[in-house]
Amino acid sequence: MFSGLDPTRIVWLASQFVQPTCGPTAFIGEIDDGSLYDALGLQTIDEAFVGSYGTWKKKGDGKVNLIFTSSDIKDVKVVIHSGGKTIAKVPVAAGGRATWNSTVAKLEDKTLYLDRWRPNFIGIPGSGGGSLLLWVPRASRGGHLTLHVRINVS
């Protein structure tokens, strides 16, 4: 239809991207209950958060609970990003535990990204070691996300 108006085929190219990528999301519906790996695509990169796990429920109280458990020998700070913006910095003592809570409504339809800041051998904090990433979906019936974050030495 646009071939006469689009000799460069840019509009056609855009239509091929928008339809398969953006179109079906309106028909998918809500994400089913399950583990964060299966339901929300939880991924860890490198060693810092290996062993992290959790669950998603599409019907719930609307809370997001992160429980940090450290096996690291140094105090660390976990920086939490949502939708590309830093939203919290959680200090976790060496060998300790910490929690952070939010709501599904504040985080929905965005990625939740964690990185660990840990002092190096001369005491300067750096973000090396790894990261954790997952998607927080929309939930019309509240939803509930629990993530057990393992903080490892790396």
mmCIF file of C-alpha atoms in Angstrom:
data_model
loop_
_atom_site.group_PDB
_atom_site.id
_atom_site.type_symbol
_atom_site.label_atom_id
_atom_site.label_comp_id
_atom_site.label_asym_id
_atom_site.label_seq_id
_atom_site.Cartn_x
_atom_site.Cartn_y
_atom_site.Cartn_z
ATOM 1 C CA MET A 1 0.000 0.000 0.000
ATOM 2 C CA PHE A 2 2.821 2.417 0.840
ATOM 3 C CA SER A 3 5.178 1.212 -1.895
ATOM 4 C CA GLY A 4 4.503 4.213 -4.141
ATOM 5 C CA LEU A 5 4.890 6.644 -1.258
ATOM 6 C CA ASP A 6 7.910 4.940 0.279
ATOM 7 C CA PRO A 7 10.640 4.390 -2.313
ATOM 8 C CA THR A 8 13.242 3.921 0.457
ATOM 9 C CA ARG A 9 11.049 1.273 2.177
ATOM 10 C CA ILE A 10 11.652 2.856 5.600
ATOM 11 C CA VAL A 11 7.929 2.796 6.443
ATOM 12 C CA TRP A 12 7.755 -0.867 5.431
ATOM 13 C CA LEU A 13 10.778 -1.649 7.616
ATOM 14 C CA ALA A 14 9.202 0.145 10.575
ATOM 15 C CA SER A 15 5.921 -1.736 10.084
ATOM 16 C CA GLN A 16 7.767 -5.049 10.123
ATOM 17 C CA PHE A 17 9.403 -4.133 13.431
ATOM 18 C CA VAL A 18 6.366 -2.622 15.169
ATOM 19 C CA GLN A 19 3.877 -5.373 14.340
ATOM 20 C CA PRO A 20 5.824 -8.422 15.556
ATOM 21 C CA THR A 21 7.518 -6.632 18.442
ATOM 22 C CA CYS A 22 4.822 -4.361 19.840
ATOM 23 C CA GLY A 23 1.561 -5.684 18.446
ATOM 24 C CA PRO A 24 1.173 -8.994 20.295
ATOM 25 C CA THR A 25 1.725 -7.547 23.765
ATOM 26 C CA ALA A 26 -1.883 -6.345 23.854
ATOM 27 C CA PHE A 27 -3.095 -9.957 23.516
ATOM 28 C CA ILE A 28 -0.684 -11.783 25.820
ATOM 29 C CA GLY A 29 -2.471 -10.931 29.053
ATOM 30 C CA GLU A 30 -0.935 -11.149 32.488
ATOM 31 C CA ILE A 31 2.114 -13.189 33.381
ATOM 32 C CA ASP A 32 1.251 -16.479 35.116
ATOM 33 C CA ASP A 33 2.496 -17.472 38.559
ATOM 34 C CA GLY A 34 5.891 -19.120 38.692
ATOM 35 C CA SER A 35 9.551 -18.898 39.521
ATOM 36 C CA LEU A 36 11.270 -15.654 38.634
ATOM 37 C CA TYR A 37 13.432 -17.508 36.105
ATOM 38 C CA ASP A 38 10.433 -18.889 34.232
ATOM 39 C CA ALA A 39 7.849 -16.138 34.723
ATOM 40 C CA LEU A 40 9.904 -12.926 34.651
ATOM 41 C CA GLY A 41 13.165 -13.890 32.952
ATOM 42 C CA LEU A 42 15.467 -13.522 35.971
ATOM 43 C CA GLN A 43 19.073 -13.476 34.781
ATOM 44 C CA THR A 44 22.342 -13.142 36.628
ATOM 45 C CA ILE A 45 25.515 -12.013 34.941
ATOM 46 C CA ASP A 46 28.851 -13.151 36.383
ATOM 47 C CA GLU A 47 29.150 -14.354 39.983
ATOM 48 C CA ALA A 48 27.872 -11.638 42.338
ATOM 49 C CA PHE A 49 24.221 -12.784 42.467
ATOM 50 C CA VAL A 50 24.418 -16.452 41.387
ATOM 51 C CA GLY A 51 21.950 -18.550 43.380
ATOM 52 C CA SER A 52 19.302 -15.824 43.606
ATOM 53 C CA TYR A 53 15.735 -17.057 43.249
ATOM 54 C CA GLY A 54 12.144 -16.086 43.899
ATOM 55 C CA THR A 55 8.502 -16.267 42.917
ATOM 56 C CA TRP A 56 5.879 -14.185 41.125
ATOM 57 C CA LYS A 57 2.138 -14.348 41.793
ATOM 58 C CA LYS A 58 -0.269 -12.367 39.617
ATOM 59 C CA LYS A 59 -2.842 -12.209 42.437
ATOM 60 C CA GLY A 60 -1.599 -10.709 45.681
ATOM 61 C CA ASP A 61 -1.031 -7.734 47.955
ATOM 62 C CA GLY A 62 0.887 -5.635 45.405
ATOM 63 C CA LYS A 63 4.204 -5.875 47.256
ATOM 64 C CA VAL A 64 7.723 -6.412 45.996
ATOM 65 C CA ASN A 65 10.033 -7.895 48.638
ATOM 66 C CA LEU A 66 13.777 -8.276 48.146
ATOM 67 C CA ILE A 67 15.632 -10.268 50.802
ATOM 68 C CA PHE A 68 19.412 -9.951 50.614
ATOM 69 C CA THR A 69 21.643 -12.656 52.109
ATOM 70 C CA SER A 70 25.386 -12.091 51.935
ATOM 71 C CA SER A 71 28.108 -14.709 51.941
ATOM 72 C CA ASP A 72 30.629 -12.001 51.065
ATOM 73 C CA ILE A 73 33.500 -11.216 53.426
ATOM 74 C CA LYS A 74 33.135 -7.462 52.863
ATOM 75 C CA ASP A 75 30.281 -5.032 53.412
ATOM 76 C CA VAL A 76 28.607 -4.202 50.107
ATOM 77 C CA LYS A 77 26.011 -1.831 48.742
ATOM 78 C CA VAL A 78 23.398 -3.117 46.297
ATOM 79 C CA VAL A 79 22.149 -0.449 43.910
ATOM 80 C CA ILE A 80 18.595 -1.023 42.659
ATOM 81 C CA HIS A 81 17.569 0.421 39.293
ATOM 82 C CA SER A 82 14.072 0.445 37.791
ATOM 83 C CA GLY A 83 13.421 1.583 34.250
ATOM 84 C CA GLY A 84 17.004 2.828 33.978
ATOM 85 C CA LYS A 85 16.868 5.053 37.078
ATOM 86 C CA THR A 86 18.491 4.427 40.451
ATOM 87 C CA ILE A 87 15.722 4.031 43.022
ATOM 88 C CA ALA A 88 17.544 2.675 46.096
ATOM 89 C CA LYS A 89 20.904 1.773 47.596
ATOM 90 C CA VAL A 90 20.788 -1.029 50.154
ATOM 91 C CA PRO A 91 23.782 -1.609 52.455
ATOM 92 C CA VAL A 92 24.362 -5.288 53.283
ATOM 93 C CA ALA A 93 26.877 -6.229 55.976
ATOM 94 C CA ALA A 94 29.406 -9.009 55.368
ATOM 95 C CA GLY A 95 27.657 -12.300 56.123
ATOM 96 C CA GLY A 96 24.473 -10.390 56.960
ATOM 97 C CA ARG A 97 20.922 -9.926 55.784
ATOM 98 C CA ALA A 98 18.891 -6.929 54.655
ATOM 99 C CA THR A 99 15.498 -6.307 53.085
ATOM 100 C CA TRP A 100 14.025 -3.793 50.686
ATOM 101 C CA ASN A 101 10.341 -3.378 49.898
ATOM 102 C CA SER A 102 8.363 -1.568 47.231
ATOM 103 C CA THR A 103 5.132 -2.048 45.309
ATOM 104 C CA VAL A 104 4.278 -3.648 42.001
ATOM 105 C CA ALA A 105 2.494 -0.419 40.984
ATOM 106 C CA LYS A 106 5.743 1.595 41.280
ATOM 107 C CA LEU A 107 7.869 -0.932 39.393
ATOM 108 C CA GLU A 108 5.470 -2.479 36.856
ATOM 109 C CA ASP A 109 6.250 -2.575 33.148
ATOM 110 C CA LYS A 110 9.943 -1.918 33.806
ATOM 111 C CA THR A 111 13.118 -3.880 34.270
ATOM 112 C CA LEU A 112 14.489 -4.275 37.774
ATOM 113 C CA TYR A 113 18.281 -4.255 37.692
ATOM 114 C CA LEU A 114 20.624 -4.807 40.644
ATOM 115 C CA ASP A 115 24.348 -4.256 40.791
ATOM 116 C CA ARG A 116 26.720 -4.739 43.698
ATOM 117 C CA TRP A 117 29.225 -2.156 44.846
ATOM 118 C CA ARG A 118 32.082 -3.732 46.776
ATOM 119 C CA PRO A 119 35.395 -2.289 47.948
ATOM 120 C CA ASN A 120 38.428 -3.613 46.085
ATOM 121 C CA PHE A 121 41.752 -4.579 47.661
ATOM 122 C CA ILE A 122 42.638 -0.918 48.361
ATOM 123 C CA GLY A 123 39.166 -0.014 49.618
ATOM 124 C CA ILE A 124 37.736 1.797 46.587
ATOM 125 C CA PRO A 125 34.173 0.608 45.795
ATOM 126 C CA GLY A 126 33.489 -0.736 42.322
ATOM 127 C CA SER A 127 30.562 -2.396 40.593
ATOM 128 C CA GLY A 128 32.466 -5.346 39.151
ATOM 129 C CA GLY A 129 31.407 -8.885 39.890
ATOM 130 C CA GLY A 130 28.011 -9.131 38.296
ATOM 131 C CA SER A 131 24.429 -8.008 38.091
ATOM 132 C CA LEU A 132 20.861 -9.286 38.249
ATOM 133 C CA LEU A 133 18.016 -8.415 35.895
ATOM 134 C CA LEU A 134 14.304 -9.223 35.702
ATOM 135 C CA TRP A 135 11.057 -7.789 34.355
ATOM 136 C CA VAL A 136 8.292 -6.579 36.683
ATOM 137 C CA PRO A 137 4.975 -7.085 34.870
ATOM 138 C CA ARG A 138 1.654 -5.306 35.164
ATOM 139 C CA ALA A 139 -0.778 -6.979 37.580
ATOM 140 C CA SER A 140 -4.454 -6.025 37.647
ATOM 141 C CA ARG A 141 -5.031 -8.255 40.697
ATOM 142 C CA GLY A 142 -2.225 -6.810 42.818
ATOM 143 C CA GLY A 143 0.616 -9.219 42.147
ATOM 144 C CA HIS A 144 3.359 -10.223 44.549
ATOM 145 C CA LEU A 145 7.077 -10.594 43.879
ATOM 146 C CA THR A 146 9.529 -12.132 46.337
ATOM 147 C CA LEU A 147 13.208 -12.194 45.366
ATOM 148 C CA HIS A 148 15.883 -13.839 47.523
ATOM 149 C CA VAL A 149 19.103 -12.116 46.471
ATOM 150 C CA ARG A 150 22.315 -14.055 47.150
ATOM 151 C CA ILE A 151 25.396 -11.861 47.418
ATOM 152 C CA ASN A 152 28.553 -13.847 46.712
ATOM 153 C CA VAL A 153 32.264 -13.152 46.889
ATOM 154 C CA SER A 154 33.615 -12.505 43.395
#
